[in-house]
Amino acid sequence: YAALPALAAELVARGVVAIAATGDVASARAAQGASSTVPVVFTIGGDPVRFGLVKSINRPGGNVTGILFNQNVLGAKRVELLRQISPNISRVALLMNPTNPNVKVEQADAEAGAKKLALETVTLNASNAREIDAALEQLLVAKADACITGTDPILLDRREQIVSFANRHKLPVVGFVRQFAAVGALLSYGPSISWMYRQAGEYVGQILKGSNPAEMPVLQPTQFEFVINLKTAKNFGLGIPPTALARADEVIE
């Protein structure tokens, strides 16, 4: 994340006519800081008003607009779904990137959801591949029964590293997008990242045709994907409740 401001400045110096800032809040802030005139289309998981990216959701008012991945924090919901599928868990690890500007809000939501279900939580911080390895080893030391990932592009990029480690140790993982379940996580719950990037691309296209980002409302998902990896559940000896299977948008076999 620390490299982003210089990279954004380089793009502006090269004369780009628009920037797609798809690396969450840090990426959007870097692009915004590099120019007050080059249009920016972000994809983020935090509140763009709170982070000063736009004046309002409906009328951004500047050169920045985009796609809001998830205005409602879903950490508590992920804890709830995990408990339904793996009822014997007692301590949940929250794998977070501490350099993500939205991390404190998401962590607090997950902790509150766990507390309601009388579950303990332990937070493990990691911002790159090496730190993820160390955090996963801490997960074992902390005797966590499961792991929920924070909403973060770096953690998404390292999903196979996270999931393969957890599956070797029979630890259920809950990811924030379908791509985690696709590589073997027990389940995922969140908006469609494919939808998000497609909408961002369409917004860039509209800007290239003359649309003004100041008047283009920040788009938000209307549906969330609940995905269960049935193969992983069977490997862990977990029986998926029929109610959970009925609610799932996708079951990977």
Coordinates of C-alpha atoms in Angstrom, one line a residue:
Y1 CA 0.0 0.0 0.0
A2 CA 2.9 2.4 0.7
A3 CA 3.9 2.2 -2.9
L4 CA 0.5 3.3 -4.3
P5 CA 0.9 7.1 -4.2
A6 CA 4.1 7.1 -6.3
L7 CA 2.5 4.6 -8.7
A8 CA -0.6 6.8 -9.1
A9 CA 1.5 9.9 -9.6
E10 CA 3.4 8.1 -12.4
L11 CA 0.1 7.3 -14.1
V12 CA -0.9 10.9 -14.0
A13 CA 2.5 12.0 -15.3
R14 CA 2.0 9.7 -18.3
G15 CA -1.1 11.5 -19.2
V16 CA -3.8 8.8 -18.6
V17 CA -7.4 10.0 -19.1
A18 CA -8.9 7.8 -16.3
I19 CA -7.7 5.6 -13.4
A20 CA -9.4 2.4 -12.3
A21 CA -8.4 2.2 -8.6
T22 CA -9.2 -1.4 -7.8
G23 CA -7.0 -1.9 -4.7
D24 CA -9.6 -0.8 -2.1
V25 CA -9.5 2.4 -0.1
A26 CA -5.7 2.8 -0.2
S27 CA -5.7 2.6 -4.0
A28 CA -8.5 5.1 -4.3
R29 CA -6.9 7.6 -1.9
A30 CA -3.6 7.4 -3.9
A31 CA -5.3 8.1 -7.2
Q32 CA -7.3 10.9 -5.6
G33 CA -4.2 12.4 -4.2
A34 CA -2.4 12.3 -7.5
S35 CA -4.8 14.5 -9.4
S36 CA -7.9 16.6 -8.8
T37 CA -8.9 16.4 -12.4
V38 CA -8.2 12.9 -13.8
P39 CA -11.4 10.8 -13.3
V40 CA -11.0 7.9 -10.8
V41 CA -13.3 4.9 -10.6
F42 CA -12.7 2.9 -7.4
T43 CA -13.7 -0.4 -6.1
I44 CA -13.7 -0.3 -2.3
G45 CA -15.0 -2.2 0.8
G46 CA -15.3 0.8 3.1
D47 CA -17.5 3.9 3.3
P48 CA -16.3 6.4 0.6
V49 CA -17.8 9.4 2.3
R50 CA -16.1 8.6 5.6
F51 CA -12.8 8.2 3.8
G52 CA -13.2 11.5 2.0
L53 CA -13.4 10.0 -1.5
V54 CA -16.8 11.5 -2.4
K55 CA -19.2 14.1 -0.9
S56 CA -22.2 11.7 -1.0
I57 CA -23.1 8.3 -2.4
N58 CA -25.7 9.8 -4.9
R59 CA -23.7 12.8 -6.0
P60 CA -19.9 12.3 -5.6
G61 CA -19.2 15.9 -6.5
G62 CA -15.6 15.6 -7.7
N63 CA -13.4 13.6 -10.0
V64 CA -13.9 10.3 -8.0
T65 CA -16.7 7.8 -8.1
G66 CA -16.9 4.0 -8.2
I67 CA -18.3 0.8 -6.9
L68 CA -18.9 0.2 -3.2
F69 CA -18.2 -3.4 -2.5
N70 CA -20.0 -3.6 0.8
Q71 CA -21.4 -0.6 2.7
N72 CA -22.8 -2.9 5.4
V73 CA -20.0 -4.7 7.3
L74 CA -20.6 -8.5 7.1
G75 CA -18.2 -9.9 9.7
A76 CA -20.9 -10.7 12.1
K77 CA -22.9 -12.5 9.4
R78 CA -19.9 -14.6 8.5
V79 CA -19.5 -15.7 12.1
E80 CA -23.1 -16.7 12.2
L81 CA -22.9 -18.8 9.1
L82 CA -19.7 -20.4 10.3
R83 CA -21.4 -21.4 13.5
Q84 CA -24.4 -22.9 11.7
I85 CA -22.1 -25.2 9.6
S86 CA -19.5 -25.9 12.3
P87 CA -21.4 -25.8 15.6
N88 CA -18.5 -27.1 17.7
I89 CA -16.2 -24.2 17.2
S90 CA -15.4 -22.0 20.3
R91 CA -12.5 -19.7 19.2
V92 CA -12.4 -17.9 15.8
A93 CA -9.3 -16.3 14.3
L94 CA -9.8 -13.1 12.4
L95 CA -7.1 -12.7 9.8
M96 CA -6.8 -9.0 9.1
N97 CA -4.5 -6.7 7.1
P98 CA -3.7 -3.9 9.7
T99 CA -2.7 -1.5 6.9
N100 CA -6.3 -1.6 5.4
P101 CA -8.0 1.7 6.4
N102 CA -11.3 -0.2 7.0
V103 CA -9.8 -2.9 9.3
K104 CA -11.0 -1.5 12.7
V105 CA -14.6 -1.3 11.6
E106 CA -14.7 -4.8 10.2
Q107 CA -12.9 -6.3 13.1
A108 CA -15.2 -4.7 15.6
D109 CA -18.3 -6.0 13.7
A110 CA -16.9 -9.6 13.6
E111 CA -16.0 -9.5 17.3
A112 CA -19.5 -8.2 18.2
G113 CA -21.1 -11.1 16.2
A114 CA -18.8 -13.6 17.9
K115 CA -19.6 -12.3 21.3
K116 CA -23.4 -12.7 20.7
L117 CA -22.7 -16.4 20.0
A118 CA -20.4 -16.8 23.0
L119 CA -17.4 -17.3 20.8
E120 CA -13.9 -16.1 21.6
T121 CA -11.9 -14.3 18.9
V122 CA -8.2 -13.8 18.3
T123 CA -7.0 -11.3 15.7
L124 CA -4.0 -12.2 13.5
N125 CA -2.4 -9.4 11.5
A126 CA -0.7 -9.8 8.1
S127 CA 0.0 -7.5 5.2
N128 CA 2.1 -9.7 2.9
A129 CA 2.8 -13.3 2.1
R130 CA 5.6 -13.7 4.7
E131 CA 3.4 -12.2 7.4
I132 CA 0.5 -14.4 6.4
D133 CA 2.7 -17.5 7.0
A134 CA 3.6 -16.2 10.4
A135 CA 0.0 -15.4 11.3
L136 CA -1.2 -18.8 10.3
E137 CA 1.3 -20.4 12.6
Q138 CA 0.0 -18.1 15.3
L139 CA -3.4 -19.4 14.6
L140 CA -2.3 -22.9 15.6
V141 CA -0.6 -21.6 18.8
A142 CA -3.8 -19.7 19.7
K143 CA -5.8 -23.0 19.3
A144 CA -8.3 -21.4 17.0
D145 CA -11.0 -23.7 15.6
A146 CA -11.7 -21.6 12.4
C147 CA -10.5 -18.6 10.5
I148 CA -12.5 -15.6 9.0
T149 CA -10.6 -13.4 6.5
G150 CA -10.8 -9.7 6.5
T151 CA -12.1 -7.9 3.4
D152 CA -8.8 -7.0 1.8
P153 CA -7.2 -7.3 -1.7
I154 CA -3.9 -8.7 -0.4
L155 CA -5.7 -11.5 1.5
L156 CA -7.7 -12.2 -1.6
D157 CA -4.6 -12.4 -3.7
R158 CA -3.1 -14.9 -1.2
R159 CA -6.2 -17.0 -0.8
E160 CA -4.6 -20.2 -2.0
Q161 CA -1.8 -19.8 0.6
I162 CA -4.4 -19.3 3.4
V163 CA -6.8 -22.0 2.4
S164 CA -4.2 -24.7 1.7
F165 CA -2.6 -24.2 5.2
A166 CA -6.0 -24.2 6.9
N167 CA -7.2 -27.3 5.1
R168 CA -4.1 -29.2 6.0
H169 CA -4.9 -28.6 9.6
K170 CA -8.7 -29.2 9.2
L171 CA -9.5 -25.5 10.1
P172 CA -12.6 -24.1 8.4
V173 CA -12.0 -20.8 6.5
V174 CA -14.7 -18.2 5.8
G175 CA -13.8 -15.9 2.9
F176 CA -15.4 -12.6 1.9
V177 CA -15.9 -13.5 -1.7
R178 CA -16.7 -16.7 -3.7
Q179 CA -13.1 -17.0 -4.9
F180 CA -12.1 -18.3 -1.4
A181 CA -14.7 -21.1 -1.6
A182 CA -13.6 -21.9 -5.1
V183 CA -10.0 -22.8 -3.9
G184 CA -11.3 -24.9 -1.0
A185 CA -12.5 -22.6 1.8
L186 CA -15.4 -24.1 3.7
L187 CA -17.6 -21.1 2.8
S188 CA -17.7 -17.6 1.6
Y189 CA -20.2 -14.8 2.0
G190 CA -20.2 -11.4 0.4
P191 CA -21.0 -9.5 -2.8
S192 CA -19.9 -10.7 -6.2
I193 CA -16.4 -9.3 -7.0
S194 CA -17.0 -10.2 -10.6
W195 CA -20.0 -7.9 -10.7
M196 CA -18.0 -5.2 -9.0
Y197 CA -15.2 -5.2 -11.5
R198 CA -17.6 -5.4 -14.4
Q199 CA -19.5 -2.3 -13.1
A200 CA -16.2 -0.5 -12.6
G201 CA -15.2 -1.2 -16.2
E202 CA -18.6 0.1 -17.5
Y203 CA -18.2 3.3 -15.4
V204 CA -14.7 3.8 -17.0
G205 CA -16.3 3.3 -20.4
Q206 CA -19.0 5.9 -19.7
I207 CA -16.4 8.4 -18.5
L208 CA -14.3 7.9 -21.7
K209 CA -17.5 8.7 -23.6
G210 CA -17.9 12.0 -21.8
S211 CA -19.8 11.2 -18.5
N212 CA -18.9 13.3 -15.5
P213 CA -17.8 11.3 -12.4
A214 CA -19.2 14.1 -10.1
E215 CA -22.7 13.2 -11.2
M216 CA -22.2 9.4 -11.4
P217 CA -23.6 7.8 -8.2
V218 CA -21.5 5.3 -6.3
L219 CA -23.0 1.9 -7.1
Q220 CA -23.7 -0.7 -4.5
P221 CA -24.5 -4.4 -4.7
T222 CA -28.0 -5.6 -4.1
Q223 CA -27.3 -9.2 -3.6
F224 CA -24.8 -11.2 -1.5
E225 CA -23.4 -14.7 -2.5
F226 CA -23.4 -17.5 0.0
V227 CA -21.2 -20.3 -1.3
I228 CA -20.5 -23.6 0.4
N229 CA -17.7 -26.0 -0.5
L230 CA -19.3 -29.4 0.1
K231 CA -16.0 -31.3 -0.7
T232 CA -14.2 -29.4 2.1
A233 CA -17.1 -30.0 4.5
K234 CA -17.0 -33.7 3.8
N235 CA -13.2 -33.8 4.3
F236 CA -13.7 -32.1 7.7
G237 CA -16.4 -34.5 8.6
L238 CA -19.0 -31.7 8.7
G239 CA -22.6 -32.4 7.9
I240 CA -24.2 -29.3 6.2
P241 CA -27.6 -28.6 7.7
P242 CA -30.4 -28.7 5.0
T243 CA -31.4 -25.2 5.9
A244 CA -27.9 -23.9 5.1
L245 CA -27.8 -25.8 1.8
A246 CA -31.2 -24.4 0.9
R247 CA -29.9 -20.8 1.6
A248 CA -26.7 -21.3 -0.4
D249 CA -26.4 -19.5 -3.8
E250 CA -23.9 -22.1 -4.9
V251 CA -22.7 -25.5 -3.6
I252 CA -19.2 -26.6 -4.8
E253 CA -18.9 -30.3 -5.0

